[in-house]
Short mmCIF file of N, CA and C and ligand atoms in Angstrom, two decimals:
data_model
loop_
_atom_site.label_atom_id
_atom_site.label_comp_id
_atom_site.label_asym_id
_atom_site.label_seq_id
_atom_site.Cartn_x
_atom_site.Cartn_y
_atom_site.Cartn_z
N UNK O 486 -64.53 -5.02 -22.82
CA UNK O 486 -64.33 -6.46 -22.97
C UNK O 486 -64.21 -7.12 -21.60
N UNK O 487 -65.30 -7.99 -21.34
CA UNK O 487 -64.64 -8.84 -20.12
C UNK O 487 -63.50 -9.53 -20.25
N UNK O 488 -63.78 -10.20 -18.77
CA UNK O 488 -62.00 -11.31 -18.58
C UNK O 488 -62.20 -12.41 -19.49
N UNK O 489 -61.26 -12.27 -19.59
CA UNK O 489 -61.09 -14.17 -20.41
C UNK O 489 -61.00 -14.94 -19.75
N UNK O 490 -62.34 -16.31 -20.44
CA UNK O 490 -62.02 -17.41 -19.17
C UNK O 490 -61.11 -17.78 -19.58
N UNK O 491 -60.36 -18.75 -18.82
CA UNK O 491 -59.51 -20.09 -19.00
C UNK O 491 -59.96 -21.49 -19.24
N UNK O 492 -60.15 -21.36 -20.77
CA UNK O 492 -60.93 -22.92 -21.34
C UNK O 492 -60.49 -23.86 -20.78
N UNK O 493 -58.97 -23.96 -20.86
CA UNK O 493 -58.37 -25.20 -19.61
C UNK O 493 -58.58 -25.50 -18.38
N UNK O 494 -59.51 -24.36 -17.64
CA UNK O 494 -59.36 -24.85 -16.35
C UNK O 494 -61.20 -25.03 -16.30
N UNK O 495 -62.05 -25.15 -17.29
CA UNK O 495 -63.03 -25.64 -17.02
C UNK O 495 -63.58 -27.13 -17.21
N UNK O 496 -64.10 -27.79 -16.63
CA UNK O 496 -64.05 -29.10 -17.11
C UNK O 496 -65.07 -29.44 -18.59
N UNK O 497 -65.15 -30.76 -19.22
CA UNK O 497 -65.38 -30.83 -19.83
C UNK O 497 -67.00 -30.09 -20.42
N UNK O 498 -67.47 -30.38 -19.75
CA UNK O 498 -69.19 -30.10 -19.29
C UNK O 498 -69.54 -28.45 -19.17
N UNK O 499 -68.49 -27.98 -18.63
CA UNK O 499 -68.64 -26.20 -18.32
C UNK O 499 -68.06 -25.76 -19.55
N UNK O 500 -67.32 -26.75 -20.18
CA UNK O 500 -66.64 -25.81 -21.80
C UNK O 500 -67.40 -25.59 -22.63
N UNK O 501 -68.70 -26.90 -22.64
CA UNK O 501 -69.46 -27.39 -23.69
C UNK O 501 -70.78 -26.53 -23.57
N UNK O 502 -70.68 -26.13 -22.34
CA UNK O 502 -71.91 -25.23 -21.92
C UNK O 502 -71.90 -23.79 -22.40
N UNK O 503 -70.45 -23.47 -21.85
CA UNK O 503 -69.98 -22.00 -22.79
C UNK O 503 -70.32 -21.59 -23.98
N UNK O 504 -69.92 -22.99 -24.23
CA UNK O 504 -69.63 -22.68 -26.27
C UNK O 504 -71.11 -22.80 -26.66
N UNK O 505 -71.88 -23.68 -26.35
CA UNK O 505 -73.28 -23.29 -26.57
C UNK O 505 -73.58 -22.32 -26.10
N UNK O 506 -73.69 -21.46 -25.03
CA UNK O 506 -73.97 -20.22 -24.69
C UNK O 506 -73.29 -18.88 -26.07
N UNK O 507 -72.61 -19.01 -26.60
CA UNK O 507 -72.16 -18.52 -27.40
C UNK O 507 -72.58 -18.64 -28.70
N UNK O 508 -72.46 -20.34 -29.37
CA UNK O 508 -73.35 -20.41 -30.57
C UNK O 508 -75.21 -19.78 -30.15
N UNK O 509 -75.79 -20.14 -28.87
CA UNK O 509 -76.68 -19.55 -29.24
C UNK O 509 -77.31 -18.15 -29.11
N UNK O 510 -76.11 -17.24 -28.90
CA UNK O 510 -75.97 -15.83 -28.98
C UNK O 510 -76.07 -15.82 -29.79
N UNK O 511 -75.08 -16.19 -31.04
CA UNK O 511 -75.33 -15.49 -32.67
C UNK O 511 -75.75 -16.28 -33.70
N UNK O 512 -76.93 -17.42 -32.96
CA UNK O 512 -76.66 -18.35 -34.16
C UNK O 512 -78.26 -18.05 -35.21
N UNK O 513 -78.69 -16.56 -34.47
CA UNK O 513 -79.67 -16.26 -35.91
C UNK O 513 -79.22 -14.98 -36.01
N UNK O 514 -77.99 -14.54 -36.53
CA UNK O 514 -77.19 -13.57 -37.40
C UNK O 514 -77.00 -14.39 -38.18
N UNK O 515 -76.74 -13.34 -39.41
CA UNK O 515 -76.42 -13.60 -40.79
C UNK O 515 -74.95 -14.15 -40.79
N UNK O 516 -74.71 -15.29 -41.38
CA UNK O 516 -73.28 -15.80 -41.74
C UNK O 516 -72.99 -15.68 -39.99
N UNK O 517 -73.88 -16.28 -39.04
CA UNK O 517 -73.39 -16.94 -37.77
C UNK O 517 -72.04 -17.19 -37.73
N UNK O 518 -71.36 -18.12 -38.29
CA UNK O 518 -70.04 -18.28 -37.98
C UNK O 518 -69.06 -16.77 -37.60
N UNK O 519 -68.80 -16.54 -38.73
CA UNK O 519 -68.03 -15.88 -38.04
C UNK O 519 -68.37 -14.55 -36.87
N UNK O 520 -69.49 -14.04 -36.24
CA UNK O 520 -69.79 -13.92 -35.04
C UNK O 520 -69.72 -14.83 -33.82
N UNK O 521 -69.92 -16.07 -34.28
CA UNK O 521 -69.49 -16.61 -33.20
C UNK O 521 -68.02 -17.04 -32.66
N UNK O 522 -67.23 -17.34 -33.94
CA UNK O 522 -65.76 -17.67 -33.55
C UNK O 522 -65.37 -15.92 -32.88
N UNK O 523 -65.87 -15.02 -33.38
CA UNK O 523 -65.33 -13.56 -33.13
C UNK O 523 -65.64 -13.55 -31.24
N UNK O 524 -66.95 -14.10 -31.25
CA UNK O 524 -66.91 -13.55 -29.61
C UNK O 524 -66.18 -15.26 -28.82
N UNK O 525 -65.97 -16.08 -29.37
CA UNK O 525 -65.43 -17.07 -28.79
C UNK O 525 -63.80 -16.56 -28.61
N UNK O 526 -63.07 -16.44 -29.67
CA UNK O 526 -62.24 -15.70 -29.40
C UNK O 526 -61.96 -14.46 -28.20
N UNK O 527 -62.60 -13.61 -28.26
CA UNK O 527 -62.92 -12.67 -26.78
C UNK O 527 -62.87 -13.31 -25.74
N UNK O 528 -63.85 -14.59 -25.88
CA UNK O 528 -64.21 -14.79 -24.51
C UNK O 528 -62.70 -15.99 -23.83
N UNK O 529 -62.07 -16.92 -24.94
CA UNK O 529 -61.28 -17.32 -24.26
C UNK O 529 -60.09 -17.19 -24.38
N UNK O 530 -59.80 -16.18 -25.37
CA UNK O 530 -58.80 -15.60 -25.51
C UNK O 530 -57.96 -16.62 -26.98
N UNK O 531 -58.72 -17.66 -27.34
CA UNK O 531 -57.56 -18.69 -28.40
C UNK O 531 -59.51 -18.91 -28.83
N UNK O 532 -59.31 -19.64 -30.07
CA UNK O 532 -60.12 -20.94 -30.25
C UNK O 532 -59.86 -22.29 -29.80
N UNK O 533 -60.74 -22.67 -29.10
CA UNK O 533 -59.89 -24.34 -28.64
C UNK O 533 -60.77 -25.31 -29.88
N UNK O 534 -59.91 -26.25 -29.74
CA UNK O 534 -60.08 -27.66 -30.77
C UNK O 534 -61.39 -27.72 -30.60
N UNK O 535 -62.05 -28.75 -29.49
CA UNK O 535 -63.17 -29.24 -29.10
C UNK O 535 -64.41 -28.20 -29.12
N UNK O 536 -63.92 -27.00 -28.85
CA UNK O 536 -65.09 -25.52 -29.17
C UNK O 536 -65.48 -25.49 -31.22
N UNK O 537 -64.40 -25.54 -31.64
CA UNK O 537 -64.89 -25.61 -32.96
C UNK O 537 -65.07 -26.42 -33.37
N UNK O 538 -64.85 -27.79 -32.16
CA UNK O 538 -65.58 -29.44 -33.57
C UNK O 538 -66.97 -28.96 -33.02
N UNK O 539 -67.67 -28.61 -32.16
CA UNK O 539 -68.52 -28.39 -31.44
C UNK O 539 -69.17 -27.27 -32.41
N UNK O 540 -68.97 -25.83 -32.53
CA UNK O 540 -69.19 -25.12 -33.74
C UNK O 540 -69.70 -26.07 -35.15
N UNK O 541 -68.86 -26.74 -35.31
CA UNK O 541 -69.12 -27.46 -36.93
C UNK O 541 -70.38 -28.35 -36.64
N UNK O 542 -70.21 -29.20 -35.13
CA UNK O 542 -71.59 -30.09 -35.17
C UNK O 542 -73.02 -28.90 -35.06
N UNK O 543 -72.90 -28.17 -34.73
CA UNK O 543 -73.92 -27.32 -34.15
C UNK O 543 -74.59 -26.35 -35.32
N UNK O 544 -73.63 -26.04 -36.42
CA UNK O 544 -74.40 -24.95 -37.64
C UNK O 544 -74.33 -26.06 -38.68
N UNK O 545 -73.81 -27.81 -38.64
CA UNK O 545 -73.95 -28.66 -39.46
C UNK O 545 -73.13 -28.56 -40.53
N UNK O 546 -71.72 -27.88 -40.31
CA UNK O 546 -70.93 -27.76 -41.40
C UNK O 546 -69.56 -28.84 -40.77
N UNK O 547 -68.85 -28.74 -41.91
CA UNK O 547 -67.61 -29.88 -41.43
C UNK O 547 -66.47 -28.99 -40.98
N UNK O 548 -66.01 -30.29 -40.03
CA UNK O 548 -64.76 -29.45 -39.53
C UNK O 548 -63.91 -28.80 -39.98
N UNK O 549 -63.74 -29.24 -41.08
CA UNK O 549 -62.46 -28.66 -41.98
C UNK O 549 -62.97 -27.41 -42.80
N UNK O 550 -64.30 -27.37 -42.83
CA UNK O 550 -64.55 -26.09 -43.10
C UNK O 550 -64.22 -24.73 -42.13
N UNK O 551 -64.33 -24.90 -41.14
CA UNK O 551 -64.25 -24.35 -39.65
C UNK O 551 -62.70 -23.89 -39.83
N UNK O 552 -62.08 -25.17 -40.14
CA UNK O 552 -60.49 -24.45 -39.58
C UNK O 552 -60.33 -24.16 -41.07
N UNK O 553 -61.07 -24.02 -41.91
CA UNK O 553 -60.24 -23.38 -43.22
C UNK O 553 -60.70 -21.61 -42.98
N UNK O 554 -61.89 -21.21 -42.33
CA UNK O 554 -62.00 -20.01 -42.24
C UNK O 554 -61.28 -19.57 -40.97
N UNK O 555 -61.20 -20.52 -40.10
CA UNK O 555 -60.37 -20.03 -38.70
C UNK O 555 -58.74 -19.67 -39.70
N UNK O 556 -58.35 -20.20 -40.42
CA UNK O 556 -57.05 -20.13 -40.88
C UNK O 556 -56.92 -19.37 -41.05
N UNK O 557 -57.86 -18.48 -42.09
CA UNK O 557 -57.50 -17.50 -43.20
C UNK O 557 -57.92 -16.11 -42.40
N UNK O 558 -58.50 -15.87 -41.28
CA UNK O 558 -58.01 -14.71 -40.91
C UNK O 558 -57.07 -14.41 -39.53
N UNK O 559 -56.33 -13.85 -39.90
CA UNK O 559 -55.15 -13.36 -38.28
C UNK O 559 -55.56 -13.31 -37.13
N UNK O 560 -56.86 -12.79 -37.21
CA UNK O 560 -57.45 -12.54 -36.17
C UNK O 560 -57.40 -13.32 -35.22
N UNK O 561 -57.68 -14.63 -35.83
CA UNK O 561 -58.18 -15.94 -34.92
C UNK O 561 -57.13 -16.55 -34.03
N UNK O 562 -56.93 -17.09 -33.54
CA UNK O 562 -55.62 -18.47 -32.97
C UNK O 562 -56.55 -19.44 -32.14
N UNK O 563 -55.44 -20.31 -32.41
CA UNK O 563 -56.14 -21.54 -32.20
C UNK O 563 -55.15 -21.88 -31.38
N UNK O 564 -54.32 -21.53 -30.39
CA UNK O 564 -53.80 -21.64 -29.35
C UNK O 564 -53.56 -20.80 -28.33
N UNK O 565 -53.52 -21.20 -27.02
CA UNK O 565 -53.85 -19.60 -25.82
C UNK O 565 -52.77 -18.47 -25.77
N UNK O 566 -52.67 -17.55 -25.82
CA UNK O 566 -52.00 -16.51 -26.08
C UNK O 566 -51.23 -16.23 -24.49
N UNK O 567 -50.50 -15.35 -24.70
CA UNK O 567 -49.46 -15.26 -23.28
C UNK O 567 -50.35 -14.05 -22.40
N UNK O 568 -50.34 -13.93 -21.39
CA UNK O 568 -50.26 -12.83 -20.83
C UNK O 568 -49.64 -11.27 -20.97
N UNK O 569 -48.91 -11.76 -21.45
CA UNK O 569 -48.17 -10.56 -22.41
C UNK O 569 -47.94 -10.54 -23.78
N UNK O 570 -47.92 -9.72 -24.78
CA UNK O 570 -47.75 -9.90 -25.81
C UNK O 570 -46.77 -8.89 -26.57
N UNK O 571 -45.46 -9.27 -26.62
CA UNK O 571 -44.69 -8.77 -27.06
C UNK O 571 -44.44 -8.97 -28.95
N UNK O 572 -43.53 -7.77 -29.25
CA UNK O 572 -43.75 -7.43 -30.58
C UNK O 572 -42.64 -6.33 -31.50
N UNK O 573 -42.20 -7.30 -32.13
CA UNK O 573 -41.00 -6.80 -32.15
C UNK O 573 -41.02 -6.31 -33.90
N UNK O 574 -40.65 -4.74 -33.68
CA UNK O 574 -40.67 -3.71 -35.05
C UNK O 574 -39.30 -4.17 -35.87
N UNK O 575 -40.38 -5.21 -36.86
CA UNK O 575 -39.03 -5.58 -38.45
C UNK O 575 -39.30 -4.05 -39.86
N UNK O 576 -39.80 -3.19 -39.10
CA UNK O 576 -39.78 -2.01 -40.45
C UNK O 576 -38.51 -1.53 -40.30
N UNK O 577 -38.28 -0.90 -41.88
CA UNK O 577 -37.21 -0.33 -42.22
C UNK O 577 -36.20 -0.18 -40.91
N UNK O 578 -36.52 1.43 -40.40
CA UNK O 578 -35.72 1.59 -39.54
C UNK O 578 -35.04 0.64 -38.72
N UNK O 579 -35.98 -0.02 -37.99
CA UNK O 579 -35.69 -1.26 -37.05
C UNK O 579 -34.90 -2.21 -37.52
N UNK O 580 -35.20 -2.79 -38.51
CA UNK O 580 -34.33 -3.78 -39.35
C UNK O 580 -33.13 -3.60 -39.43
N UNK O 581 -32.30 -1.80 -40.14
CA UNK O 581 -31.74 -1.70 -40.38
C UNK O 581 -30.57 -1.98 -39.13
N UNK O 582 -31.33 -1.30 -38.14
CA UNK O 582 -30.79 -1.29 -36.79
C UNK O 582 -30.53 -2.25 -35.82
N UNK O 583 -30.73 -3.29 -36.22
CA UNK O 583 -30.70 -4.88 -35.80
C UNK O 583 -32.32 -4.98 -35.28
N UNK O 584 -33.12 -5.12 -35.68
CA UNK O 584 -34.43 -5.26 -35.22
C UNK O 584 -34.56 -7.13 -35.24
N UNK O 585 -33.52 -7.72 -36.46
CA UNK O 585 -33.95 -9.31 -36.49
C UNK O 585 -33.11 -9.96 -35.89
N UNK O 586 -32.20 -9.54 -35.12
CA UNK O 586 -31.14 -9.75 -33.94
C UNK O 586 -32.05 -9.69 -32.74
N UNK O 587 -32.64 -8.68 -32.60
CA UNK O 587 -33.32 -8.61 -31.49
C UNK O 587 -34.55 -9.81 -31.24
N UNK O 588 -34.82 -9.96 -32.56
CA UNK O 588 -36.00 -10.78 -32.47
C UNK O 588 -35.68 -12.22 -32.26
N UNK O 589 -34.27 -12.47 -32.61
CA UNK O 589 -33.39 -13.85 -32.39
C UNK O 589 -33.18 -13.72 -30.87
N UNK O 590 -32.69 -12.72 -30.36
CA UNK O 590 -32.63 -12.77 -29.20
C UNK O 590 -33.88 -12.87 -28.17
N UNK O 591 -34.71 -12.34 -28.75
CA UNK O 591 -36.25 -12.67 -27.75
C UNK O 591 -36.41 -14.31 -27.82
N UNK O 592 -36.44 -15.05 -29.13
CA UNK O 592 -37.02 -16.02 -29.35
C UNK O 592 -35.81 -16.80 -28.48
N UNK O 593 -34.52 -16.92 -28.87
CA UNK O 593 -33.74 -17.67 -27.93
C UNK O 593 -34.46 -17.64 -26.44
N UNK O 594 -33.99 -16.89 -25.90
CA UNK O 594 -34.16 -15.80 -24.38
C UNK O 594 -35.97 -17.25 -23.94
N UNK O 595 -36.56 -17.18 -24.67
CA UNK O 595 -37.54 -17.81 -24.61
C UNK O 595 -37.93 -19.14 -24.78
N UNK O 596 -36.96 -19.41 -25.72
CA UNK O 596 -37.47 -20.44 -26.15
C UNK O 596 -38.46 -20.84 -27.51
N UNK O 597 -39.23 -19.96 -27.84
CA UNK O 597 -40.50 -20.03 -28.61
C UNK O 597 -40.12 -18.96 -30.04
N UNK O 598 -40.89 -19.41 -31.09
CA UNK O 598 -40.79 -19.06 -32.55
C UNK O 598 -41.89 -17.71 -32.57
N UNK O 599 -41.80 -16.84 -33.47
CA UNK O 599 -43.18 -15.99 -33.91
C UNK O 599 -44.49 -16.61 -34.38
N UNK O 600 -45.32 -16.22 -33.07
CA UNK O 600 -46.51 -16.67 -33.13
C UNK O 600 -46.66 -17.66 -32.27
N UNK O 601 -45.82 -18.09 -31.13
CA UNK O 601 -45.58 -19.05 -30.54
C UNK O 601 -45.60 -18.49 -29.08
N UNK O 602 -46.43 -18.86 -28.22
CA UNK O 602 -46.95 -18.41 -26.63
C UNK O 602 -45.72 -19.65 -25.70
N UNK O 603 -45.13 -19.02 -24.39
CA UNK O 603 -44.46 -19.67 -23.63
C UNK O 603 -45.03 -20.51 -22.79
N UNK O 604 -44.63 -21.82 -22.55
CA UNK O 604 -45.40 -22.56 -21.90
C UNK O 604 -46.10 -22.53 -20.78
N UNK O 605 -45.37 -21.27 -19.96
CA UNK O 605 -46.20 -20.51 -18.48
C UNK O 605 -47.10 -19.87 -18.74
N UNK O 606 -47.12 -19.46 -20.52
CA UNK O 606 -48.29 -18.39 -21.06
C UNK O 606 -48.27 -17.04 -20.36
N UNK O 607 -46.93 -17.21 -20.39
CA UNK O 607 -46.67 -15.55 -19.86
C UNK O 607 -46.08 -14.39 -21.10
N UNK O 608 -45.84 -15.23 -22.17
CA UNK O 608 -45.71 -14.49 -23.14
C UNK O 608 -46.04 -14.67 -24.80
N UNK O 609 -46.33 -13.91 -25.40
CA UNK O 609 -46.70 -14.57 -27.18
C UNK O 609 -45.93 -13.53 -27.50
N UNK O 610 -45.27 -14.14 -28.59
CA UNK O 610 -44.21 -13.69 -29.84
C UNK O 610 -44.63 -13.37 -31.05
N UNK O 611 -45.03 -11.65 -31.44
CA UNK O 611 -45.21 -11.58 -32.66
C UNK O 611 -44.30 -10.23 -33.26
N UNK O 612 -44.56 -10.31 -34.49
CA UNK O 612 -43.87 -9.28 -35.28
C UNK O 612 -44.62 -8.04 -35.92
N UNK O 613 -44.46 -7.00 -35.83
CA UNK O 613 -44.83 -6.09 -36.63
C UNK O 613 -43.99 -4.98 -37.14
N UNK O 614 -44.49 -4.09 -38.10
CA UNK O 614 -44.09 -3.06 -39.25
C UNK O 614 -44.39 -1.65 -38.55
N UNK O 615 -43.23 -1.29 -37.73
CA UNK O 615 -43.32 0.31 -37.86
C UNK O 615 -44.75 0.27 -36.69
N UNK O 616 -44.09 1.11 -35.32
CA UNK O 616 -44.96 1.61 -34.33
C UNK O 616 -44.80 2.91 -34.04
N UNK O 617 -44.15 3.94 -35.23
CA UNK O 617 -43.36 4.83 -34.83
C UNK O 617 -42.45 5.51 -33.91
N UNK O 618 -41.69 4.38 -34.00
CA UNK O 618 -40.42 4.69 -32.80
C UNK O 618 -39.45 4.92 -33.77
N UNK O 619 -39.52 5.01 -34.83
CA UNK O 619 -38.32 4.74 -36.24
C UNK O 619 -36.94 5.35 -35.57
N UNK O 620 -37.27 6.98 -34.56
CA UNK O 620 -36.12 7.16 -34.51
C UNK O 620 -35.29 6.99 -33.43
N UNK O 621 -36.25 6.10 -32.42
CA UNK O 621 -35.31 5.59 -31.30
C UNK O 621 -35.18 3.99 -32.03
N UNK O 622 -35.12 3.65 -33.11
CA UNK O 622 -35.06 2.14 -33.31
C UNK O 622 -33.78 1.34 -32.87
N UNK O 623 -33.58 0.20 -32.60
CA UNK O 623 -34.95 -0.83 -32.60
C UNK O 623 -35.71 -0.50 -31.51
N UNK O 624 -36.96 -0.52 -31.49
CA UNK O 624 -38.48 -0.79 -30.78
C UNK O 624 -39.00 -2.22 -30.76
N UNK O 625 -39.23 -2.47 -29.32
CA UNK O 625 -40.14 -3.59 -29.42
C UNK O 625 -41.53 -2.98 -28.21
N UNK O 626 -42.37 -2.96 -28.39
CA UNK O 626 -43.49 -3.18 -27.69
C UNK O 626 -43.52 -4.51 -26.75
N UNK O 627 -44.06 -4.63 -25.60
CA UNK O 627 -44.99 -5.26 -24.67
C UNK O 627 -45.98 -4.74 -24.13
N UNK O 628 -47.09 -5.21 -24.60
CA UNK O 628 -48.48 -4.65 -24.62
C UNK O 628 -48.63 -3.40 -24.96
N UNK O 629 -48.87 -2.26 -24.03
CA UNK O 629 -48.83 -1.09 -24.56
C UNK O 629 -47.62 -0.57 -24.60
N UNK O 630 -46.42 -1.20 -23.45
CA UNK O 630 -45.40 -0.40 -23.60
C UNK O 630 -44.65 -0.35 -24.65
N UNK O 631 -43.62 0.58 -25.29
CA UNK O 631 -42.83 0.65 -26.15
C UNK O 631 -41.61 0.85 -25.75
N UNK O 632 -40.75 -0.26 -25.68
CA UNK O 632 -39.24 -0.32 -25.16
C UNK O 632 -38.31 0.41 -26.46
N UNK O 633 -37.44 1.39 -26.20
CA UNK O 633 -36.72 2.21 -27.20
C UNK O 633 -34.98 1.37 -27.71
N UNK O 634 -34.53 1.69 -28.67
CA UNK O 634 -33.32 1.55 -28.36
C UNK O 634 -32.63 -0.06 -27.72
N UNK O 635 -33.50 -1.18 -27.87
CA UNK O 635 -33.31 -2.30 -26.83
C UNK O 635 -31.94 -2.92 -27.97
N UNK O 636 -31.47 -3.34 -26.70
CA UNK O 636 -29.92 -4.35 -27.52
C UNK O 636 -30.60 -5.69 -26.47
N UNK O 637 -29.55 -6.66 -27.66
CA UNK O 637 -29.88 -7.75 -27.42
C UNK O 637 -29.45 -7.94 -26.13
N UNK O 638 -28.65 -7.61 -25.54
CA UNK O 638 -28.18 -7.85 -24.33
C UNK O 638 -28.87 -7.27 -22.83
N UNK O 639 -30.20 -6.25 -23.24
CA UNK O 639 -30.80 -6.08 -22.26
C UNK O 639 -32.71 -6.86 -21.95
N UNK O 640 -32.37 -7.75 -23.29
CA UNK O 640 -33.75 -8.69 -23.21
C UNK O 640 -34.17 -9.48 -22.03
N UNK O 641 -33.64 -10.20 -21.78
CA UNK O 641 -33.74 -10.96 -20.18
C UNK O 641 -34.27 -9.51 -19.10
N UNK O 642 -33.83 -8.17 -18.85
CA UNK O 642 -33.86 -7.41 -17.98
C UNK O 642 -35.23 -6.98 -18.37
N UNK O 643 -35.52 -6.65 -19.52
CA UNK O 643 -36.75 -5.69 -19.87
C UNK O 643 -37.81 -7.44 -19.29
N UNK O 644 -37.43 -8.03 -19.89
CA UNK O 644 -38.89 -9.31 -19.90
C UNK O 644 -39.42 -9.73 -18.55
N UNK O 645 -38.01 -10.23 -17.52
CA UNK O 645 -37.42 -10.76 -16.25
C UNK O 645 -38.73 -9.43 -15.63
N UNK O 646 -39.01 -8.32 -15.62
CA UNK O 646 -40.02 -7.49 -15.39
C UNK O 646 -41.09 -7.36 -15.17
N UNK O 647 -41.74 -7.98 -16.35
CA UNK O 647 -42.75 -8.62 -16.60
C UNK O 647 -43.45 -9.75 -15.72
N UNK O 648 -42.20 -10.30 -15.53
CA UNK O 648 -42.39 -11.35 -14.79
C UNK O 648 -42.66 -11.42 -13.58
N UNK O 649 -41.92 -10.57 -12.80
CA UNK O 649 -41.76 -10.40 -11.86
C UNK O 649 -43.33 -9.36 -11.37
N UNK O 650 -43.46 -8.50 -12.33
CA UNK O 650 -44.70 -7.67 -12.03
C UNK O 650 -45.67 -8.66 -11.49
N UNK O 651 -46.08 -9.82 -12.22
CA UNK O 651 -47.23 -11.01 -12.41
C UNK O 651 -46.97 -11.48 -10.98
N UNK O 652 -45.53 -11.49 -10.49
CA UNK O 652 -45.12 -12.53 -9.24
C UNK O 652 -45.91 -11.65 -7.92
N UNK O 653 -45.99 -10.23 -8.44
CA UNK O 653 -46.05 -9.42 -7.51
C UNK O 653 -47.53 -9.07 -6.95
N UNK O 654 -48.03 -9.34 -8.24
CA UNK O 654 -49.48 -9.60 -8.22
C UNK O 654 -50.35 -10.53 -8.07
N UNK O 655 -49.85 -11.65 -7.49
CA UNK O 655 -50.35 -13.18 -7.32
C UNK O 655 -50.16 -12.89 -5.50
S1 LIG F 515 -39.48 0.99 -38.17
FE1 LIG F 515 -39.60 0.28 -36.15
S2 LIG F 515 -40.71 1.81 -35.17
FE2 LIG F 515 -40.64 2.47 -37.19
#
């Protein structure tokens, strides 16, 4: 997979160029759409607004058709995702073990709800079922890593990391 551009930092004219470069990659496959939202997605990492009114003028369907199939699968988002993507295990084990404490504590710590990217876009908030850590639980993942055992009280330290990695790399 290549890099993801940054739809925001292209101007209007270079977005519009993209996204045609894209509709006319798949636009003689079968059921076009969704090949094209699939590699639009890839390529900028979200769906943006103006890319899919652009989609709808271009295969001649209506907008609201667009975001009714963008809706209905997970896959999609329609807003830019963090640099990191953290993920916090609500299965059994985890749960039992304060897994939705932890997840109160990420979202505080942050600011932002599940499913909800930080405004530096250094991080997106989601949830999942069982990464098999059951028996160091709670588990939360960031990206590939799998943090064991996390209490709410060491969230700021594990994340503050993250952060700092990015600082280190700029
Ligand atoms: S229930 Fe959380 S890792 Fe298995």
């Amino acid at each position: 997979m290549g890099e993801v551009i940054d739809f925001e930092q292209l101007d209007e004219h270079q977005q519009m160029e993209k996204v045609d470069e894209i509709i006319e990659a798949e636009k003689n496959t079968d059921g076009a759409l969704m090949p094209i939202l699939q590699r639009m997605q890839h390529t900028f990492g979200f769906l943006p607004e103006p890319a899919l009114k652009r989609v709808a003028k271009q295969l001649n369907k209506s907008y609201s058709e667009i975001v009714g199939v963008v809706g209905f699968y997970s896959l999609f988002s329609t807003t830019p995702r963090g640099k990191h993507t953290i993920q916090v295990c609500l299965g059994t084990a985890c749960y039992v073990r304060g897994g939705k404490s932890i997840l109160e504590a990420i979202s505080e710590y942050l600011g932002i709800g599940v499913g909800e990217t930080t405004e530096d876009r250094m991080f997106t908030l989601e949830v999942a079922r069982c990464f098999g850590a059951c028996g160091l639980a709670p588990a939360i993942t960031v990206d590939d890593n799998v943090h064991h055992r996390v209490k709410s009280t060491n969230i700021p330290e594990i994340l503050e990391r993250y952060r700092e990695e990015e600082e280190e790399d700029t």
